[in-house]
Coordinates of C-alpha atoms in Angstrom, one line a residue:
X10 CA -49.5 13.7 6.9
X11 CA -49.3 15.4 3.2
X12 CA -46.0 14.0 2.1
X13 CA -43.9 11.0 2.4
X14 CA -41.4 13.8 4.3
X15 CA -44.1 14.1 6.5
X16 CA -44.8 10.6 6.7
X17 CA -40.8 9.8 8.0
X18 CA -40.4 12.4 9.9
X19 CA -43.6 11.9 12.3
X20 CA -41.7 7.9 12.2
X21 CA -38.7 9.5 13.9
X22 CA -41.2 10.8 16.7
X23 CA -43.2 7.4 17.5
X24 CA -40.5 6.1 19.6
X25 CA -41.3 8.1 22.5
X26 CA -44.4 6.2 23.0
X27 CA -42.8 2.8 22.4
X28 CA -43.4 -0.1 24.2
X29 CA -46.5 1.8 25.9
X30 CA -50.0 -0.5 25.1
X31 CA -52.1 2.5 26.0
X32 CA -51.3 4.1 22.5
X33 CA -52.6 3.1 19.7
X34 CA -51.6 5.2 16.4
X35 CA -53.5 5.8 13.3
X36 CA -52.1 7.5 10.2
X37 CA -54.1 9.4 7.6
X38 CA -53.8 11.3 4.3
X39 CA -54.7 15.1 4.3
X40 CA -56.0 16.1 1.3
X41 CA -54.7 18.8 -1.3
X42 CA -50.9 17.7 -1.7
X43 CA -49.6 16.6 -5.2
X44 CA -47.4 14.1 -2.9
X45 CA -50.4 11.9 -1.5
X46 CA -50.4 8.7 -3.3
X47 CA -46.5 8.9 -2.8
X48 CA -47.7 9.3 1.1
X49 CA -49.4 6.4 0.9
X50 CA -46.7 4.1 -0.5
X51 CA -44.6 5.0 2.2
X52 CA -47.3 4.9 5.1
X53 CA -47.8 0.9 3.4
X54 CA -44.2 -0.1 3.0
X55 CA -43.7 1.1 7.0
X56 CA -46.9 -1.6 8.0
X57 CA -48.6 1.5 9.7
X58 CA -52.6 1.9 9.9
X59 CA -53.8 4.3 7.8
X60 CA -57.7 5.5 8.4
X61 CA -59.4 7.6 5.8
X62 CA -59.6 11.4 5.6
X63 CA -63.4 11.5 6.6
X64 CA -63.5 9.0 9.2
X65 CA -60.3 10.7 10.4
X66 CA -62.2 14.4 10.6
X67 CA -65.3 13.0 11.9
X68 CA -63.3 11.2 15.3
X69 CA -61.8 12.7 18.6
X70 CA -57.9 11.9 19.0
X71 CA -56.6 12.4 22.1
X72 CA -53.0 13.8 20.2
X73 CA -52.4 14.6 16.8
X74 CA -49.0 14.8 15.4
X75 CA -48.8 17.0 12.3
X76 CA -45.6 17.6 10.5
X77 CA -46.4 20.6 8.1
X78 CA -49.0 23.5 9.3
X79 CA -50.5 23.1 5.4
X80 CA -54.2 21.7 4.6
X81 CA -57.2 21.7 6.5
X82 CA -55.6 20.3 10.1
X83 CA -58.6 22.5 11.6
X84 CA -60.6 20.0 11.0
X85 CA -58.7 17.4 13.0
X86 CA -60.1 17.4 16.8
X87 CA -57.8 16.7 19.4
X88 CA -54.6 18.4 20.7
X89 CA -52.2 20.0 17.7
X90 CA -48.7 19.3 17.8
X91 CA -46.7 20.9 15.2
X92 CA -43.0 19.7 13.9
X93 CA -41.0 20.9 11.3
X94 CA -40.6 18.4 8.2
X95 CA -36.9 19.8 7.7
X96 CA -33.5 21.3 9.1
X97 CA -33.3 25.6 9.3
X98 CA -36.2 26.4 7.8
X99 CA -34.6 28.2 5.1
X100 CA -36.8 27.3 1.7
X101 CA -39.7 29.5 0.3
X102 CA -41.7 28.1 -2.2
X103 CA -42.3 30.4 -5.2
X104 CA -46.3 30.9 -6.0
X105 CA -47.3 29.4 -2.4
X106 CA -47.9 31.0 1.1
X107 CA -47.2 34.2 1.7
X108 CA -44.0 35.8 -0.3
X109 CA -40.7 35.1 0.9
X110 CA -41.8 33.3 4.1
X111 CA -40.1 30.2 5.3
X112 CA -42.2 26.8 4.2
X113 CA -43.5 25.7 7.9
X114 CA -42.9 29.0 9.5
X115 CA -45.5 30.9 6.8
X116 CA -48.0 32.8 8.6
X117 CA -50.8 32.3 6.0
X118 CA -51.0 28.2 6.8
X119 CA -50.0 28.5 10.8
X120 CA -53.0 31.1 10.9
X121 CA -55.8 28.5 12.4
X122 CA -59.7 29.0 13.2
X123 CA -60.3 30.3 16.3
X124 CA -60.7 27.4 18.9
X125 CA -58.1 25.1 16.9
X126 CA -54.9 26.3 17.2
X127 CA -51.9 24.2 17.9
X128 CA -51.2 22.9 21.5
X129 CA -47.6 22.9 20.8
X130 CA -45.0 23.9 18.0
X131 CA -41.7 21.5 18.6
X132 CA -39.0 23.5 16.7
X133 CA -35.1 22.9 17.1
X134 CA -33.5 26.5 17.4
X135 CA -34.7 29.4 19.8
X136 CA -34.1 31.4 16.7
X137 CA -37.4 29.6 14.8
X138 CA -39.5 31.0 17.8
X139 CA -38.4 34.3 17.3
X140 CA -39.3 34.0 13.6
X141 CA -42.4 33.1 14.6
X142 CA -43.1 35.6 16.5
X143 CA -42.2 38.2 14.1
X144 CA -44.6 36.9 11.4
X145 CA -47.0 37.5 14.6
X146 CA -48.7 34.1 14.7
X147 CA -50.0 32.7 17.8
X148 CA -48.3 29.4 17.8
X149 CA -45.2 31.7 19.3
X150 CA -46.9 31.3 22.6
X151 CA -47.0 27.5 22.6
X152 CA -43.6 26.8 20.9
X153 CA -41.0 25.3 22.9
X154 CA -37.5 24.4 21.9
X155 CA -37.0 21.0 21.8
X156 CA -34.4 19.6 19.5
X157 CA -34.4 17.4 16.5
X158 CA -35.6 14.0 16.4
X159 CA -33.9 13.2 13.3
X160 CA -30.8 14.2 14.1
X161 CA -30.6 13.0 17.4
X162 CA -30.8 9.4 14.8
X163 CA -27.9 10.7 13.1
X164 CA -26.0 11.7 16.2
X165 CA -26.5 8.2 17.8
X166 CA -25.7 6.2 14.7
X167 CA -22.4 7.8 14.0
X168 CA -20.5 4.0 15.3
X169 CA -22.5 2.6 12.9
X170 CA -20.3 4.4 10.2
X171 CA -18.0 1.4 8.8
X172 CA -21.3 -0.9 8.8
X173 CA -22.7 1.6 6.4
X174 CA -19.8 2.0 4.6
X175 CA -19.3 -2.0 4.3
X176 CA -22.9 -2.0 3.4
X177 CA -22.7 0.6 0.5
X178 CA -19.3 -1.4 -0.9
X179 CA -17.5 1.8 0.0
X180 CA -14.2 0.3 0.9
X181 CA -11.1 2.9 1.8
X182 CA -12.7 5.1 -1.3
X183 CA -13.5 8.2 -0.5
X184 CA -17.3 8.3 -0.6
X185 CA -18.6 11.6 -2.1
X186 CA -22.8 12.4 -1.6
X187 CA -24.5 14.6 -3.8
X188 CA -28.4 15.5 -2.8
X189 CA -30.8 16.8 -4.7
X190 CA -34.0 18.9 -2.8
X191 CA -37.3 19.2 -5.0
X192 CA -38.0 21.9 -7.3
X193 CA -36.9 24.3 -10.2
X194 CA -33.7 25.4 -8.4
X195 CA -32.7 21.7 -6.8
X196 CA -29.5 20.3 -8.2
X197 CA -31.1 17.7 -10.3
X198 CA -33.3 20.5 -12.4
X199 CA -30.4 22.7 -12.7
X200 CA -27.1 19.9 -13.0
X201 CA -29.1 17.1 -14.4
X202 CA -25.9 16.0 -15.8
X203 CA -23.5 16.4 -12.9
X204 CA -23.8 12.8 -11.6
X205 CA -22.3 11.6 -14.5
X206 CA -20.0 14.1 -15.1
X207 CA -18.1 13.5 -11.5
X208 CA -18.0 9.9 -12.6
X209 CA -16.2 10.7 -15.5
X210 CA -13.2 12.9 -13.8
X211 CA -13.4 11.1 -10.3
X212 CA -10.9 7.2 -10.4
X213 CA -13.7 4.8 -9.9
X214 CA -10.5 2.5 -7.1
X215 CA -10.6 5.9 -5.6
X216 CA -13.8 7.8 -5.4
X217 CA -17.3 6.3 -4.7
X218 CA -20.4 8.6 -5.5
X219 CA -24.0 8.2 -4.2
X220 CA -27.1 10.4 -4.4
X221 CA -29.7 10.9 -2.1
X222 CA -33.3 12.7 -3.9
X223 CA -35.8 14.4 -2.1
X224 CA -38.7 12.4 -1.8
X225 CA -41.2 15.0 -3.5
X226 CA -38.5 14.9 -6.8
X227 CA -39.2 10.9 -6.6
X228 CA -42.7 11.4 -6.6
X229 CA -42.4 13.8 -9.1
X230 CA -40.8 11.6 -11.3
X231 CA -41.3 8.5 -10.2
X232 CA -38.6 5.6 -9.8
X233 CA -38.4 4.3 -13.2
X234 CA -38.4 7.6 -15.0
X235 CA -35.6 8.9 -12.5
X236 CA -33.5 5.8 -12.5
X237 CA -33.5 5.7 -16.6
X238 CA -32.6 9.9 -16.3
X239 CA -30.1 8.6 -13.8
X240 CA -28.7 5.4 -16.1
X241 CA -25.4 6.6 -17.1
X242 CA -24.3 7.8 -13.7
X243 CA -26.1 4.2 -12.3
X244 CA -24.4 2.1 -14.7
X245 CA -21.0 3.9 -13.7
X246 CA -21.5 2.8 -10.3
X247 CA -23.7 5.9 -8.7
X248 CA -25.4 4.3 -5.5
X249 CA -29.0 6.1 -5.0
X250 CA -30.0 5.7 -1.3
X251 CA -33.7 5.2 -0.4
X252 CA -35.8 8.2 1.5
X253 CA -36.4 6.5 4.2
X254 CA -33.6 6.8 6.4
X255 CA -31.0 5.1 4.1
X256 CA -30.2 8.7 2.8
X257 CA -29.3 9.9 6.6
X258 CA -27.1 6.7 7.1
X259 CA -25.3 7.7 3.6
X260 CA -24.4 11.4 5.4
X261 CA -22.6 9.0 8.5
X262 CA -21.0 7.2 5.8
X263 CA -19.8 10.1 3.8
X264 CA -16.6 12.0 3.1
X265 CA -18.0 15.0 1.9
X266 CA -21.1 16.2 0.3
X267 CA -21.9 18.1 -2.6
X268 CA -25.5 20.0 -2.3
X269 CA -27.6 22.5 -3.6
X270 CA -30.0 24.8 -1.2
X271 CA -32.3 21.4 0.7
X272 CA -31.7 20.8 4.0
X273 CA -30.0 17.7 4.2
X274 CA -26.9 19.5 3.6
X275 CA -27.6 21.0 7.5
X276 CA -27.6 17.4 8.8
X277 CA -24.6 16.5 7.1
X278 CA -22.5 19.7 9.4
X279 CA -24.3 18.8 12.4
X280 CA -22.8 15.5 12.4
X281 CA -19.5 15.5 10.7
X282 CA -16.5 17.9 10.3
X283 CA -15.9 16.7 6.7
X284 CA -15.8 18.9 3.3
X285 CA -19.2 20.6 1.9
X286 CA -19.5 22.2 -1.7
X287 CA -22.2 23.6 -2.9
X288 CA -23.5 22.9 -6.8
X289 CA -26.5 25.1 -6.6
X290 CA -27.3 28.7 -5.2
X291 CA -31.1 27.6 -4.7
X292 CA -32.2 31.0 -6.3
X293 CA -34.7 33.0 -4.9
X294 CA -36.0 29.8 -3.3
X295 CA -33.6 30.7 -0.5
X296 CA -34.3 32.6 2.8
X297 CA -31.5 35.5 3.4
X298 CA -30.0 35.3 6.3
X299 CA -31.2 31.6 7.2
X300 CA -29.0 28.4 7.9
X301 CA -29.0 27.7 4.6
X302 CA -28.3 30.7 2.6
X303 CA -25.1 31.3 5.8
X304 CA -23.6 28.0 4.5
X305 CA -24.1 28.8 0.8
X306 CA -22.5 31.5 1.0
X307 CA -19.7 30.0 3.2
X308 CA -18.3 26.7 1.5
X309 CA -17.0 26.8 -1.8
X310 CA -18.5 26.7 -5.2
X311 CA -18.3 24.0 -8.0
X312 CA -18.3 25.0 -11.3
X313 CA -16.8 22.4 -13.4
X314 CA -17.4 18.7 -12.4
X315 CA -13.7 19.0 -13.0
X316 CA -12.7 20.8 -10.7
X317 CA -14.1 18.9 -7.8
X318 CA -11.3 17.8 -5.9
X319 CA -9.6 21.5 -5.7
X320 CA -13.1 22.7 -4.6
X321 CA -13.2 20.0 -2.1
X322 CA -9.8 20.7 -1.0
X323 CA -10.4 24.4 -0.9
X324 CA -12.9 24.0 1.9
X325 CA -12.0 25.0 5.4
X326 CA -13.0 23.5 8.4
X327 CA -15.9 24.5 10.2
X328 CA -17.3 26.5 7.6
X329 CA -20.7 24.7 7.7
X330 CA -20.4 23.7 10.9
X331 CA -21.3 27.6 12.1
X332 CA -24.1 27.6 9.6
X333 CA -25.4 23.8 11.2
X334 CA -25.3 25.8 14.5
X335 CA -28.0 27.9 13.6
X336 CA -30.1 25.6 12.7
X337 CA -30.0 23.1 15.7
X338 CA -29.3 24.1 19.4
X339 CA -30.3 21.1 20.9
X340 CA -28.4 18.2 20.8
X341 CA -29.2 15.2 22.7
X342 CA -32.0 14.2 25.1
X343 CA -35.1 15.2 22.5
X344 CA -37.4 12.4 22.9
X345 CA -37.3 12.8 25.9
X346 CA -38.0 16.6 26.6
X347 CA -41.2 15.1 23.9
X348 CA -42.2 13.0 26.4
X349 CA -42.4 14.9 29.0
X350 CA -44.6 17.4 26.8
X351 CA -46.7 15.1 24.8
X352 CA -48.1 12.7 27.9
X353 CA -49.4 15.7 29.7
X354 CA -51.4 16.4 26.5
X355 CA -52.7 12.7 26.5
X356 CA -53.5 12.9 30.5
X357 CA -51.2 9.8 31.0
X358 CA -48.5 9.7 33.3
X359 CA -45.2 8.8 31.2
X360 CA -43.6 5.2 31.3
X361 CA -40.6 5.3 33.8
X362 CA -38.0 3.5 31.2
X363 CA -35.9 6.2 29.2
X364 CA -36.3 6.7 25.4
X365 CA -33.6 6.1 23.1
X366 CA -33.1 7.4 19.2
X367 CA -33.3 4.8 17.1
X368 CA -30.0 4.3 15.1
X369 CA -30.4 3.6 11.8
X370 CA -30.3 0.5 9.6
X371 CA -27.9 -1.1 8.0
X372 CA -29.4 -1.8 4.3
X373 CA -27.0 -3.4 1.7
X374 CA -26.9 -1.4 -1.5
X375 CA -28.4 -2.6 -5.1
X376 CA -25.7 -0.4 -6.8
X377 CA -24.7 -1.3 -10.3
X378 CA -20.8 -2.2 -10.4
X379 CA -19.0 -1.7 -13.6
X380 CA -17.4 -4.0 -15.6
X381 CA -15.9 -2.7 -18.0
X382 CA -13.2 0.3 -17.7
X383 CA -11.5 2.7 -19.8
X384 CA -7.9 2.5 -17.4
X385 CA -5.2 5.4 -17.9
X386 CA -2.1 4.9 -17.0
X387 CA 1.2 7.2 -16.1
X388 CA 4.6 5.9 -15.1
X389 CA 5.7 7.7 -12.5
X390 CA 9.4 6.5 -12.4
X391 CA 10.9 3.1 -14.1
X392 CA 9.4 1.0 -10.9
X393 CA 6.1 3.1 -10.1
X394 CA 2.8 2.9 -12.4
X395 CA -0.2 5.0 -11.4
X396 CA -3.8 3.6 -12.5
X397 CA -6.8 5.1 -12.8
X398 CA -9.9 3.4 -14.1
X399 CA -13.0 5.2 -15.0
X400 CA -16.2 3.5 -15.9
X401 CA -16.6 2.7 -19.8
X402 CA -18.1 5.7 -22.5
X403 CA -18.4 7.9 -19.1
X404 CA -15.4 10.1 -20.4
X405 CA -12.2 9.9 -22.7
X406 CA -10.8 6.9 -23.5
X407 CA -8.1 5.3 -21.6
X408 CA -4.5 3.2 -22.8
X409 CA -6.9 -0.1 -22.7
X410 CA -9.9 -1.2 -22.0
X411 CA -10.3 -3.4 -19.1
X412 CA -13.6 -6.1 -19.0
X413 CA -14.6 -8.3 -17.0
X414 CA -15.8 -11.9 -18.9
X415 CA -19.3 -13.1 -17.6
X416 CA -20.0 -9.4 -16.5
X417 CA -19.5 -7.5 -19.5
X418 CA -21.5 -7.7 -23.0
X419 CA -20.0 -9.3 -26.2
X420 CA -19.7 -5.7 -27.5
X421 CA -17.4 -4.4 -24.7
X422 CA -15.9 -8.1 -24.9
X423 CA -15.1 -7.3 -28.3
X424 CA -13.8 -4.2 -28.0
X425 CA -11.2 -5.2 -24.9
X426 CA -7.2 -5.1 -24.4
X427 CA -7.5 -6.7 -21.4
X428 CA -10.2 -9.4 -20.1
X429 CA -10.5 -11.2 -17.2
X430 CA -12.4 -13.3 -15.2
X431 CA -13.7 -13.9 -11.9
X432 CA -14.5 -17.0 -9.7
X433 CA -18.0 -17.9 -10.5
X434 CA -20.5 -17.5 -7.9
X435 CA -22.5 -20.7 -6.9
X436 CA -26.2 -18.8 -6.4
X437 CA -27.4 -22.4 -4.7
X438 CA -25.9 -21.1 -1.1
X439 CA -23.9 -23.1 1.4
X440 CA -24.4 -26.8 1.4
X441 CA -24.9 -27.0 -2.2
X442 CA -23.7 -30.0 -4.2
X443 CA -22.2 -30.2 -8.0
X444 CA -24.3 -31.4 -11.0
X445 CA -23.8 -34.7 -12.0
X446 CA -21.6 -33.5 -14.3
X447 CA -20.1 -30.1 -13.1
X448 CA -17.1 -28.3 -14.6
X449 CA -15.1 -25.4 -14.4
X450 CA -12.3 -24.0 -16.8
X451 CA -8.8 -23.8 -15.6
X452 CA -6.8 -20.7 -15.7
X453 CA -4.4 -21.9 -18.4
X454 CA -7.7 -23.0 -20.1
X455 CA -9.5 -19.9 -20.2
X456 CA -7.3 -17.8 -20.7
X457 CA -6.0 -19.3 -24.1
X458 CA -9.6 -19.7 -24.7
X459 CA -10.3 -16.1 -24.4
X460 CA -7.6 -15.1 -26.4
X461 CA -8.6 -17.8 -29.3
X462 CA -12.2 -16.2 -29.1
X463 CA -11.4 -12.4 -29.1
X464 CA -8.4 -11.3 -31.5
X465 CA -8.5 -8.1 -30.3
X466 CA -7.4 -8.9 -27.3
X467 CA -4.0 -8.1 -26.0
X468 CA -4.1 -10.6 -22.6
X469 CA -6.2 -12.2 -21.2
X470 CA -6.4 -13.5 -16.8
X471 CA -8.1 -15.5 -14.4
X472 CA -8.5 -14.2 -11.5
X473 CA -8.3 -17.2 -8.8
X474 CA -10.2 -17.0 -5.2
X475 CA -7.1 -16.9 -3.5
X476 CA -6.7 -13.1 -5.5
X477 CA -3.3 -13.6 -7.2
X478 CA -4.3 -12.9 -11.2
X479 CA -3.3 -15.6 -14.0
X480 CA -2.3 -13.5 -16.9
X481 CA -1.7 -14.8 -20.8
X482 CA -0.4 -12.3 -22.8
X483 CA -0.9 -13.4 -27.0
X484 CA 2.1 -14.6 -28.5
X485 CA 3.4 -15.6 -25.6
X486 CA 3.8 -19.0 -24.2
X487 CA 5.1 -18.3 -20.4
X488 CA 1.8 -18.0 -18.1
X489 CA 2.5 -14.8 -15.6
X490 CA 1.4 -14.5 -11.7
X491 CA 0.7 -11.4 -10.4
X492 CA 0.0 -10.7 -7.1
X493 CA -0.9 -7.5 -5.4
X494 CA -0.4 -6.9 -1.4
X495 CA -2.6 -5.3 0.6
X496 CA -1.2 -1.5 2.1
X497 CA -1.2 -1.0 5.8
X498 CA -3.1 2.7 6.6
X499 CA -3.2 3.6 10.4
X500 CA -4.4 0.4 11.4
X501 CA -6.5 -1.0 9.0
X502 CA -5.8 -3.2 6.0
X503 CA -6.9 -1.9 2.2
X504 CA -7.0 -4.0 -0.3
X505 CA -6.9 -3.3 -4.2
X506 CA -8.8 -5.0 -6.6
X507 CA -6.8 -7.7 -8.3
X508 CA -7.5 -6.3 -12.2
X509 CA -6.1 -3.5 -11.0
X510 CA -2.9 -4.8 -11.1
X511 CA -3.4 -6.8 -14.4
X512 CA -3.7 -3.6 -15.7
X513 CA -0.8 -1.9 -14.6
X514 CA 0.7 -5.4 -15.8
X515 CA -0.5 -4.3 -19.1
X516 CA 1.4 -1.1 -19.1
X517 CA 4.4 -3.0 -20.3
X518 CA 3.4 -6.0 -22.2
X519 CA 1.4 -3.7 -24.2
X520 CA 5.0 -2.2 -25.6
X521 CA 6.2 -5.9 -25.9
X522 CA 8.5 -5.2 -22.4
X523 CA 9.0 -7.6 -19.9
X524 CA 7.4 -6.1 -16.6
X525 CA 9.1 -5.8 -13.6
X526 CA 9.6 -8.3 -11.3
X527 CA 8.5 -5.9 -8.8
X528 CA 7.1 -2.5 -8.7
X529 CA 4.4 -0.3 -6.8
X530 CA 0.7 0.0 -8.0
X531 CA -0.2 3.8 -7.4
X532 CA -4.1 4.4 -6.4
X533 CA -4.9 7.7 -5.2
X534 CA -2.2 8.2 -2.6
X535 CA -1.8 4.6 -1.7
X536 CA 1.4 2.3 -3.1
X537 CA 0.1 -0.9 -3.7
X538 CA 3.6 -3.5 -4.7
X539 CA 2.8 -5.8 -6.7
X540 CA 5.0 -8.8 -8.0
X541 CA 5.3 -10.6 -10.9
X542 CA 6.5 -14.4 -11.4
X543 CA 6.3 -16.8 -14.0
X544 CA 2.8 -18.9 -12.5
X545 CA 3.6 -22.2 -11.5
X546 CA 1.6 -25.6 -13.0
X547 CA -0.5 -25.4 -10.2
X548 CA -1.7 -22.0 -11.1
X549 CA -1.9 -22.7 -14.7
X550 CA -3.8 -25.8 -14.0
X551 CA -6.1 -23.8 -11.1
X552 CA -9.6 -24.5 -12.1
X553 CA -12.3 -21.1 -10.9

């Protein structure tokens, strides 16, 4: 391996010799990539057994699995097997290999020593072979069509997609992906600024972004340097997936993906019939007439991060589907068709039990949550109020600012129309037991509290475990309930956050009304009613 890429992709492989004692599998580092010590990590974090380069090209293997033709594989001895490290080949990479050939399919690295060439290419499209064969390399003869490994994970994880979606915090949003490849024409070098931007125009109840990053960007950076490059979009609730097959659960999870020119976008088509934009034109880092450059020039173009849900909606279906199609012919069944052509290599006779692709794990996000929002508000008609709420300082200012007490700082504490607060979390776990002398504020306590603390402050709510929102508004000595019901979308229950309706609340105490005793709560294209009563003594007298 030369690459953490490498690294996962030669992972999605290993299961066709699982649960077989007669293998034993090594990894090791060839030399010359800028990407190594990144290699490394990953090769540690995965509990695999890495050897060194010179102990590795002084020993016979019986197979060895290579996932990019580059470095000195020559001097590896056992049987070659080639696989691609990406979907469609469709990337060149400026000042490497010969000029405008495909990374993985260049001629200049796939050229071998004479006595060492590769036993077997695995590629995913009959159309690779041919390409192959017109650069006039060798490895044509000995490269069979066999699918992709990785997407055969995707394919087989797809009824895993609420898991992931529970797991990200996704809700009934709709979750948008960006991803990034690696280089001077990925999205990140050219839109460094777009992740934030999206969460600036997109209603944070209503839209849910995440990012996947090519792992060679990660390296390039590192994690701190691109989390704090990152910081406004992560404290505005962007969810950055790992590398390691966190990034192909997001694309099950997803609603529709925003890409530049990498790969990943191939993936996304192959498994889902769900919007694709493109941010990026990839330059002359694209191959013409390969998957890739079909689907750029196929699904439509974002220009301004404002104008992403007409792009979005001006996509039409199947548009990267056709594109996906030329990258992948095989669908189903590839570890197997491996099996049968690795074993011979080994001179072992294949275990009888059939080998499955791995779905992938469920991994619960770290994402950042917001806690403080700039909410905008429009009254549709005298009994229908639509909110959107938008992260804090990520774009214009809203009618009030929403914050959540305990959450926020004192600054945006400060600064608030609205504040609220939540039950607080015990972090002992189940079975644990009060302090000898425990308490916990009431509603009607904290909330006149709050509003003796902060002047500023407009109102002030508790919201109480059972979800029904205890709302003080200054000057006013009548404690209100409001209570939001859940809305009933082909079969499944969605809920809305309870501040949201505190802050359509605040639509009309902030004018000194009296709200409505009833009215609908508009997110997106739900209705949400929610009712307002005076709270009772219990309420008021609720401790959380």
């Amino acid at each position: 391996m030369r690459s953490a890429v490498a690294l996962y992709r030669l992972l999605d492989v290993l299961p066709v010799f699982a649960g077989d004692d007669r293998i034993s599998t090594s990894f090791t580092l060839v030399p010359g990539s800028d990407f190594g010590a990144d290699a490394l990590t990953a090769v540690g974090a995965s509990g695999a057994r890495i050897i060194p380069w010179d102990e590795a090209r002084s020993r016979p293997f019986d197979l060895v699995l290579v996932a990019s033709p580059k470095g000195d594989l020559r001097l590896l001895h056992g049987h070659r097997v080639l696989l691609p490290h990406g979907a469609g080949f469709s990337k060149t990479i400026r000042g490497e290999g010969s000029p405008g050939s495909a990374s993985g399919l260049d001629p200049e690295y796939l050229r071998s020593a004479e006595g060492s060439e590769a036993a077997l290419y695995a590629l995913a499209h009959p159309e690779q072979v041919d390409r192959l064969r017109e650069s006039g390399s060798s490895d044509a003869e000995r490269a069979v069509v066999v699918g992709d490994p990785t997407l055969e994970r995707l394919l087989a994880s797809r009824p895993l997609r609420d898991h992931y979606r529970a797991a990200l915090g996704t809700g009934a949003r709709q979750l948008v992906a960006l991803t990034s490849t690696w280089g001077p024409r990925s999205l990140l070098r050219t839109r460094p600024g777009l992740p934030a931007e999206l969460a600036a125009v997109l209603p944070y109840d209503n839209h849910q972004l995440a990012l996947i990053v090519h792992p060679n960007e990660r390296a390039r950076l590192g994690t701190f340097e691109l989390t704090e490059h990152l910081a406004p979009a992560l404290d505005a609730g962007l969810v950055l997936v790992g590398s390691h097959e966190e990034w192909a659960a997001l694309l099950v999870a997803a609603d529709a993906l925003i890409t530049d020119h990498g790969s990943v976008a191939l993936y996304y088509a192959a498994v889902n019939e769900r919007p694709v934009i493109a941010a990026s034109d990839g330059g002359d880092e694209v191959i013409e007439g390969s998957p890739m450059a079909r689907m750029l020039a196929t699904v439509p173009r974002l220009g301004s991060a404002a104008d992403v849900l007409r792009t979005l909606d001006a996509y039409r279906p199947g548009a990267a589907q056709e594109a996906a199609r030329a990258a992948f012919a095989e669908q189903g069944g590839v570890l197997e068709r491996l099996k049968e052509l690795l074993y011979p290599l080994l001179r072992l006779p294949a275990p009888p039990l059939p080998t499955e692709p791995r779905t992938l794990p469920v991994r619960t996000s770290t994402a950042r949550t917001p806690v403080a929002f700039a909410v905008r508000l429009d009254l549709a008609s005298p009994d229908r109020v639509r909110v959107d709420r938008f992260p804090a300082h990520t774009g214009p200012p809203g009618h009030h600012l929403a914050v959540e007490h305990g959450a926020a700082g004192e600054r945006a504490a400060r600064s608030a129309g609205l504040l609220y607060r939540r039950p607080l979390l015990s972090g002992a776990g189940p079975g644990s037991v009060p302090g000898p002398l425990d308490s916990a504020w009431t509603a009607g306590g904290w909330t006149a509290h709050a509003l003796g603390r902060y002047p500023g402050c407009l109102a002030a709510a508790a919201v109480l475990p059972s979800g029904v929102g205890v709302l003080r508004v200054r000057d006013q000595e009548r404690l209100l309930a409001v209570r939001v019901e859940p809305y009933a979308e082909g079969g499944r229950v969605v809920r809305a956050d309870p501040a949201v309706a505190l802050s359509a609340v605040h639509f009309w105490v902030a004018k000194r009304q009296e709200p409505p005793a009833s009215f609908v709560c508009l997110l997106g294209h739900r209705g949400f009613r929610v009712t307002v009563t005076a709270a009772t003594a219990d309420e008021e007298s609720r401790p959380f």
